[in-house]
Amino acid sequence: MKVITTVVGSLQTNCYLLIDEETESAALIDPGDEAEKLLALVKSEGVTLKYILLTHGHRDHTLAVPALKKALPDVPVYIGEADAHSTGIYHYPMADLVPDLKYYGEGDTLPLGSLTIKVLATPGHTLGGVTLLVGDTMFPGDTLFAGSMGRTDLPGGNDAQMLASLRRLAQIEGDYTVYPGHMNSTTLAREKAMNPYLRHALR
């Protein structure tokens, strides 16, 4: 498994190209902007893009999706259903912009070559937020950051849901490399030990 991080857009969103090196299949996670740059990355890696996967519906994580879907019409786009119709300054109404939009949620799995992508519902930052688990790798979007958590004061945010989602992530056994929606990657073990929000969630 290989993960390539590309920072896109004015809010410096982490977009991830997840690659199964055995089959050269790939998924693009949270393409928040700069569609041409991301298409060039997929081409340069020589992989077959199987999915576009969204951790939530905020526009800094989704803005490039319509252009990507136009360029790659056979690649399915997945989002938590509660975020698909959201509107407002921070949301991007994906259901109105992307044909044949797919929904995923708690307990769903997607095959990616020899890998399996597992979906956890982790609302709090948005109603339809999800965390993606692949092997010992975690993509929590804006739920969990290195040393911090996502904000809950935007439309669809909820303090109680965020606390429950953080508690759920903190209770996952074993260690994971964590690739968040913004800023640096980290590990779940480090966040359990040092992240004040994750520690509070376990009280």
PDB file of C-alpha atoms in Angstrom:
ATOM      1  CA  MET A   1       0.000   0.000   0.000  1.00  0.00           C
ATOM      2  CA  LYS A   2       1.199   3.475  -0.889  1.00  0.00           C
ATOM      3  CA  VAL A   3      -0.256   6.836   0.140  1.00  0.00           C
ATOM      4  CA  ILE A   4       0.637  10.043  -1.722  1.00  0.00           C
ATOM      5  CA  THR A   5      -0.334  13.327  -0.066  1.00  0.00           C
ATOM      6  CA  THR A   6      -1.116  16.379  -2.206  1.00  0.00           C
ATOM      7  CA  VAL A   7      -2.068  19.658  -0.543  1.00  0.00           C
ATOM      8  CA  VAL A   8      -4.699  21.555  -2.538  1.00  0.00           C
ATOM      9  CA  GLY A   9      -6.775  24.706  -2.359  1.00  0.00           C
ATOM     10  CA  SER A  10      -6.739  27.893  -0.345  1.00  0.00           C
ATOM     11  CA  LEU A  11      -7.406  26.058   2.917  1.00  0.00           C
ATOM     12  CA  GLN A  12      -4.490  23.674   2.365  1.00  0.00           C
ATOM     13  CA  THR A  13      -6.533  20.492   2.338  1.00  0.00           C
ATOM     14  CA  ASN A  14      -4.787  17.131   2.258  1.00  0.00           C
ATOM     15  CA  CYS A  15      -5.879  15.063  -0.736  1.00  0.00           C
ATOM     16  CA  TYR A  16      -4.668  11.470  -0.677  1.00  0.00           C
ATOM     17  CA  LEU A  17      -4.007   9.037  -3.494  1.00  0.00           C
ATOM     18  CA  LEU A  18      -4.297   5.578  -1.955  1.00  0.00           C
ATOM     19  CA  ILE A  19      -2.656   2.917  -4.113  1.00  0.00           C
ATOM     20  CA  ASP A  20      -2.739  -0.860  -3.971  1.00  0.00           C
ATOM     21  CA  GLU A  21       0.680  -1.551  -5.416  1.00  0.00           C
ATOM     22  CA  GLU A  22      -0.132  -5.188  -6.200  1.00  0.00           C
ATOM     23  CA  THR A  23      -2.824  -4.282  -8.719  1.00  0.00           C
ATOM     24  CA  GLU A  24      -2.031  -0.603  -9.396  1.00  0.00           C
ATOM     25  CA  SER A  25      -5.582   0.280  -8.371  1.00  0.00           C
ATOM     26  CA  ALA A  26      -6.155   3.566  -6.581  1.00  0.00           C
ATOM     27  CA  ALA A  27      -8.660   5.725  -4.707  1.00  0.00           C
ATOM     28  CA  LEU A  28      -8.571   9.508  -4.474  1.00  0.00           C
ATOM     29  CA  ILE A  29      -9.634  10.751  -1.037  1.00  0.00           C
ATOM     30  CA  ASP A  30     -10.935  14.308  -0.508  1.00  0.00           C
ATOM     31  CA  PRO A  31     -10.062  16.075  -3.781  1.00  0.00           C
ATOM     32  CA  GLY A  32     -10.681  19.570  -2.479  1.00  0.00           C
ATOM     33  CA  ASP A  33      -9.438  21.595  -5.449  1.00  0.00           C
ATOM     34  CA  GLU A  34      -7.019  21.702  -8.397  1.00  0.00           C
ATOM     35  CA  ALA A  35      -8.573  18.912 -10.461  1.00  0.00           C
ATOM     36  CA  GLU A  36      -5.991  19.132 -13.251  1.00  0.00           C
ATOM     37  CA  LYS A  37      -3.160  18.706 -10.759  1.00  0.00           C
ATOM     38  CA  LEU A  38      -4.841  15.605  -9.333  1.00  0.00           C
ATOM     39  CA  LEU A  39      -5.541  14.113 -12.759  1.00  0.00           C
ATOM     40  CA  ALA A  40      -1.876  14.623 -13.627  1.00  0.00           C
ATOM     41  CA  LEU A  41      -0.874  12.834 -10.423  1.00  0.00           C
ATOM     42  CA  VAL A  42      -3.045   9.816 -11.232  1.00  0.00           C
ATOM     43  CA  LYS A  43      -1.588   9.682 -14.734  1.00  0.00           C
ATOM     44  CA  SER A  44       1.995  10.047 -13.566  1.00  0.00           C
ATOM     45  CA  GLU A  45       1.588   7.185 -11.098  1.00  0.00           C
ATOM     46  CA  GLY A  46       0.243   4.927 -13.850  1.00  0.00           C
ATOM     47  CA  VAL A  47      -2.635   3.682 -11.705  1.00  0.00           C
ATOM     48  CA  THR A  48      -6.270   2.928 -12.455  1.00  0.00           C
ATOM     49  CA  LEU A  49      -8.551   5.123 -10.383  1.00  0.00           C
ATOM     50  CA  LYS A  50     -11.364   3.025  -8.941  1.00  0.00           C
ATOM     51  CA  TYR A  51     -12.996   5.471  -6.519  1.00  0.00           C
ATOM     52  CA  ILE A  52     -13.289   9.083  -5.448  1.00  0.00           C
ATOM     53  CA  LEU A  53     -13.980   8.989  -1.713  1.00  0.00           C
ATOM     54  CA  LEU A  54     -15.142  11.890   0.455  1.00  0.00           C
ATOM     55  CA  THR A  55     -14.809  12.009   4.225  1.00  0.00           C
ATOM     56  CA  HIS A  56     -17.412  14.793   4.413  1.00  0.00           C
ATOM     57  CA  GLY A  57     -19.189  17.386   2.334  1.00  0.00           C
ATOM     58  CA  HIS A  58     -17.330  20.640   3.022  1.00  0.00           C
ATOM     59  CA  ARG A  59     -16.253  22.370  -0.157  1.00  0.00           C
ATOM     60  CA  ASP A  60     -12.556  22.433   0.756  1.00  0.00           C
ATOM     61  CA  HIS A  61     -12.686  18.622   0.507  1.00  0.00           C
ATOM     62  CA  THR A  62     -14.969  18.300  -2.510  1.00  0.00           C
ATOM     63  CA  LEU A  63     -14.504  21.243  -4.872  1.00  0.00           C
ATOM     64  CA  ALA A  64     -12.620  19.301  -7.563  1.00  0.00           C
ATOM     65  CA  VAL A  65     -15.140  16.462  -7.736  1.00  0.00           C
ATOM     66  CA  PRO A  66     -17.384  17.733 -10.582  1.00  0.00           C
ATOM     67  CA  ALA A  67     -14.381  18.310 -12.862  1.00  0.00           C
ATOM     68  CA  LEU A  68     -12.885  14.940 -11.936  1.00  0.00           C
ATOM     69  CA  LYS A  69     -16.196  13.189 -12.596  1.00  0.00           C
ATOM     70  CA  LYS A  70     -16.448  14.903 -15.967  1.00  0.00           C
ATOM     71  CA  ALA A  71     -12.945  13.742 -16.879  1.00  0.00           C
ATOM     72  CA  LEU A  72     -13.460  10.243 -15.425  1.00  0.00           C
ATOM     73  CA  PRO A  73     -17.203   9.530 -15.783  1.00  0.00           C
ATOM     74  CA  ASP A  74     -16.893   5.830 -14.949  1.00  0.00           C
ATOM     75  CA  VAL A  75     -15.217   6.421 -11.565  1.00  0.00           C
ATOM     76  CA  PRO A  76     -17.822   6.322  -8.765  1.00  0.00           C
ATOM     77  CA  VAL A  77     -17.937   9.073  -6.143  1.00  0.00           C
ATOM     78  CA  TYR A  78     -18.862   8.138  -2.557  1.00  0.00           C
ATOM     79  CA  ILE A  79     -20.043  10.383   0.284  1.00  0.00           C
ATOM     80  CA  GLY A  80     -22.020  10.006   3.509  1.00  0.00           C
ATOM     81  CA  GLU A  81     -25.657  10.539   2.519  1.00  0.00           C
ATOM     82  CA  ALA A  82     -26.333  13.144   5.217  1.00  0.00           C
ATOM     83  CA  ASP A  83     -23.744  15.426   3.583  1.00  0.00           C
ATOM     84  CA  ALA A  84     -24.832  14.892  -0.029  1.00  0.00           C
ATOM     85  CA  HIS A  85     -27.582  17.510  -0.052  1.00  0.00           C
ATOM     86  CA  SER A  86     -26.021  20.053   2.306  1.00  0.00           C
ATOM     87  CA  THR A  87     -25.876  23.649   1.160  1.00  0.00           C
ATOM     88  CA  GLY A  88     -24.423  26.879   2.482  1.00  0.00           C
ATOM     89  CA  ILE A  89     -21.091  28.612   2.369  1.00  0.00           C
ATOM     90  CA  TYR A  90     -19.065  25.634   3.618  1.00  0.00           C
ATOM     91  CA  HIS A  91     -20.968  22.801   1.932  1.00  0.00           C
ATOM     92  CA  TYR A  92     -21.029  21.671  -1.664  1.00  0.00           C
ATOM     93  CA  PRO A  93     -24.340  20.080  -2.775  1.00  0.00           C
ATOM     94  CA  MET A  94     -22.831  16.974  -4.321  1.00  0.00           C
ATOM     95  CA  ALA A  95     -26.140  15.298  -5.123  1.00  0.00           C
ATOM     96  CA  ASP A  96     -26.986  18.188  -7.453  1.00  0.00           C
ATOM     97  CA  LEU A  97     -23.560  18.360  -9.075  1.00  0.00           C
ATOM     98  CA  VAL A  98     -22.375  14.774  -9.509  1.00  0.00           C
ATOM     99  CA  PRO A  99     -24.311  12.232 -11.600  1.00  0.00           C
ATOM    100  CA  ASP A 100     -24.828   8.775 -10.114  1.00  0.00           C
ATOM    101  CA  LEU A 101     -23.482   9.783  -6.705  1.00  0.00           C
ATOM    102  CA  LYS A 102     -22.945   6.830  -4.376  1.00  0.00           C
ATOM    103  CA  TYR A 103     -23.534   6.742  -0.616  1.00  0.00           C
ATOM    104  CA  TYR A 104     -21.622   4.866   2.042  1.00  0.00           C
ATOM    105  CA  GLY A 105     -21.846   4.652   5.788  1.00  0.00           C
ATOM    106  CA  GLU A 106     -21.282   2.622   8.901  1.00  0.00           C
ATOM    107  CA  GLY A 107     -19.956  -0.873   8.244  1.00  0.00           C
ATOM    108  CA  ASP A 108     -19.668  -0.573   4.481  1.00  0.00           C
ATOM    109  CA  THR A 109     -16.564  -1.912   2.757  1.00  0.00           C
ATOM    110  CA  LEU A 110     -15.040  -1.225  -0.638  1.00  0.00           C
ATOM    111  CA  PRO A 111     -12.486  -3.511  -2.311  1.00  0.00           C
ATOM    112  CA  LEU A 112      -9.394  -1.869  -3.769  1.00  0.00           C
ATOM    113  CA  GLY A 113      -7.287  -4.584  -5.357  1.00  0.00           C
ATOM    114  CA  SER A 114      -5.858  -6.571  -2.451  1.00  0.00           C
ATOM    115  CA  LEU A 115      -6.969  -3.900   0.044  1.00  0.00           C
ATOM    116  CA  THR A 116     -10.289  -3.415   1.824  1.00  0.00           C
ATOM    117  CA  ILE A 117     -11.548   0.047   2.711  1.00  0.00           C
ATOM    118  CA  LYS A 118     -13.770   0.017   5.807  1.00  0.00           C
ATOM    119  CA  VAL A 119     -16.182   2.860   6.530  1.00  0.00           C
ATOM    120  CA  LEU A 120     -16.880   4.176  10.038  1.00  0.00           C
ATOM    121  CA  ALA A 121     -19.557   6.793  10.656  1.00  0.00           C
ATOM    122  CA  THR A 122     -17.902   9.615  12.596  1.00  0.00           C
ATOM    123  CA  PRO A 123     -20.273  12.608  12.675  1.00  0.00           C
ATOM    124  CA  GLY A 124     -19.537  15.728  14.665  1.00  0.00           C
ATOM    125  CA  HIS A 125     -17.722  17.962  12.222  1.00  0.00           C
ATOM    126  CA  THR A 126     -20.601  17.301   9.805  1.00  0.00           C
ATOM    127  CA  LEU A 127     -23.653  15.064  10.011  1.00  0.00           C
ATOM    128  CA  GLY A 128     -22.399  12.673   7.339  1.00  0.00           C
ATOM    129  CA  GLY A 129     -18.712  12.543   8.223  1.00  0.00           C
ATOM    130  CA  VAL A 130     -16.916   9.220   7.885  1.00  0.00           C
ATOM    131  CA  THR A 131     -13.508   7.799   8.729  1.00  0.00           C
ATOM    132  CA  LEU A 132     -11.896   5.355   6.308  1.00  0.00           C
ATOM    133  CA  LEU A 133      -9.753   2.484   7.598  1.00  0.00           C
ATOM    134  CA  VAL A 134      -7.395   0.601   5.287  1.00  0.00           C
ATOM    135  CA  GLY A 135      -5.072  -1.910   6.914  1.00  0.00           C
ATOM    136  CA  ASP A 136      -3.175   0.040   9.572  1.00  0.00           C
ATOM    137  CA  THR A 137      -4.014   3.391   7.986  1.00  0.00           C
ATOM    138  CA  MET A 138      -6.769   5.827   8.936  1.00  0.00           C
ATOM    139  CA  PHE A 139      -8.300   8.745   7.010  1.00  0.00           C
ATOM    140  CA  PRO A 140     -10.494  10.668   9.488  1.00  0.00           C
ATOM    141  CA  GLY A 141     -11.075  13.795   7.398  1.00  0.00           C
ATOM    142  CA  ASP A 142     -11.647  16.715   9.770  1.00  0.00           C
ATOM    143  CA  THR A 143     -12.670  14.595  12.738  1.00  0.00           C
ATOM    144  CA  LEU A 144      -9.173  14.092  14.147  1.00  0.00           C
ATOM    145  CA  PHE A 145      -6.039  16.172  13.643  1.00  0.00           C
ATOM    146  CA  ALA A 146      -2.538  15.896  15.068  1.00  0.00           C
ATOM    147  CA  GLY A 147      -3.010  17.338  18.533  1.00  0.00           C
ATOM    148  CA  SER A 148      -6.497  18.634  17.821  1.00  0.00           C
ATOM    149  CA  MET A 149      -9.961  17.913  16.403  1.00  0.00           C
ATOM    150  CA  GLY A 150     -12.294  19.371  13.817  1.00  0.00           C
ATOM    151  CA  ARG A 151     -14.483  22.344  14.628  1.00  0.00           C
ATOM    152  CA  THR A 152     -18.125  21.803  15.540  1.00  0.00           C
ATOM    153  CA  ASP A 153     -19.482  25.346  15.217  1.00  0.00           C
ATOM    154  CA  LEU A 154     -20.352  25.121  11.514  1.00  0.00           C
ATOM    155  CA  PRO A 155     -23.774  24.022  10.186  1.00  0.00           C
ATOM    156  CA  GLY A 156     -24.114  20.284  10.797  1.00  0.00           C
ATOM    157  CA  GLY A 157     -21.516  20.289  13.563  1.00  0.00           C
ATOM    158  CA  ASN A 158     -22.395  18.765  16.917  1.00  0.00           C
ATOM    159  CA  ASP A 159     -20.315  18.664  20.095  1.00  0.00           C
ATOM    160  CA  ALA A 160     -21.880  15.494  21.485  1.00  0.00           C
ATOM    161  CA  GLN A 161     -21.487  13.624  18.205  1.00  0.00           C
ATOM    162  CA  MET A 162     -17.878  14.745  17.903  1.00  0.00           C
ATOM    163  CA  LEU A 163     -17.106  13.537  21.409  1.00  0.00           C
ATOM    164  CA  ALA A 164     -18.676  10.152  20.629  1.00  0.00           C
ATOM    165  CA  SER A 165     -16.743   9.892  17.350  1.00  0.00           C
ATOM    166  CA  LEU A 166     -13.441  10.752  19.035  1.00  0.00           C
ATOM    167  CA  ARG A 167     -14.163   8.203  21.754  1.00  0.00           C
ATOM    168  CA  ARG A 168     -14.815   5.606  19.108  1.00  0.00           C
ATOM    169  CA  LEU A 169     -11.527   6.312  17.341  1.00  0.00           C
ATOM    170  CA  ALA A 170      -9.659   6.299  20.650  1.00  0.00           C
ATOM    171  CA  GLN A 171     -11.054   2.865  21.465  1.00  0.00           C
ATOM    172  CA  ILE A 172      -9.777   1.248  18.278  1.00  0.00           C
ATOM    173  CA  GLU A 173      -7.149  -1.305  19.220  1.00  0.00           C
ATOM    174  CA  GLY A 174      -3.673  -1.249  17.758  1.00  0.00           C
ATOM    175  CA  ASP A 175      -1.803   1.586  16.122  1.00  0.00           C
ATOM    176  CA  TYR A 176      -2.638   3.347  12.874  1.00  0.00           C
ATOM    177  CA  THR A 177      -0.986   5.928  10.708  1.00  0.00           C
ATOM    178  CA  VAL A 178      -3.459   8.821  10.695  1.00  0.00           C
ATOM    179  CA  TYR A 179      -3.806  10.937   7.557  1.00  0.00           C
ATOM    180  CA  PRO A 180      -6.041  13.887   8.539  1.00  0.00           C
ATOM    181  CA  GLY A 181      -7.807  16.432   6.396  1.00  0.00           C
ATOM    182  CA  HIS A 182      -5.332  19.184   7.207  1.00  0.00           C
ATOM    183  CA  MET A 183      -1.800  19.541   8.547  1.00  0.00           C
ATOM    184  CA  ASN A 184       0.633  16.748   9.311  1.00  0.00           C
ATOM    185  CA  SER A 185       0.069  13.020   9.551  1.00  0.00           C
ATOM    186  CA  THR A 186       0.370  11.370  12.949  1.00  0.00           C
ATOM    187  CA  THR A 187      -0.274   8.043  14.650  1.00  0.00           C
ATOM    188  CA  LEU A 188      -3.252   6.891  16.653  1.00  0.00           C
ATOM    189  CA  ALA A 189      -0.969   5.847  19.514  1.00  0.00           C
ATOM    190  CA  ARG A 190       0.525   9.335  19.698  1.00  0.00           C
ATOM    191  CA  GLU A 191      -2.913  10.948  19.681  1.00  0.00           C
ATOM    192  CA  LYS A 192      -4.174   8.626  22.412  1.00  0.00           C
ATOM    193  CA  ALA A 193      -1.219   9.671  24.542  1.00  0.00           C
ATOM    194  CA  MET A 194      -1.031  13.396  23.747  1.00  0.00           C
ATOM    195  CA  ASN A 195      -4.178  14.735  22.078  1.00  0.00           C
ATOM    196  CA  PRO A 196      -6.234  16.507  24.792  1.00  0.00           C
ATOM    197  CA  TYR A 197      -9.499  16.073  22.904  1.00  0.00           C
ATOM    198  CA  LEU A 198      -9.012  12.352  22.420  1.00  0.00           C
ATOM    199  CA  ARG A 199      -7.992  11.957  26.067  1.00  0.00           C
ATOM    200  CA  HIS A 200     -11.070  13.911  27.173  1.00  0.00           C
ATOM    201  CA  ALA A 201     -13.275  11.669  25.057  1.00  0.00           C
ATOM    202  CA  LEU A 202     -12.058   8.630  26.980  1.00  0.00           C
ATOM    203  CA  ARG A 203     -12.952  10.017  30.402  1.00  0.00           C
TER     204      ARG A 203
END
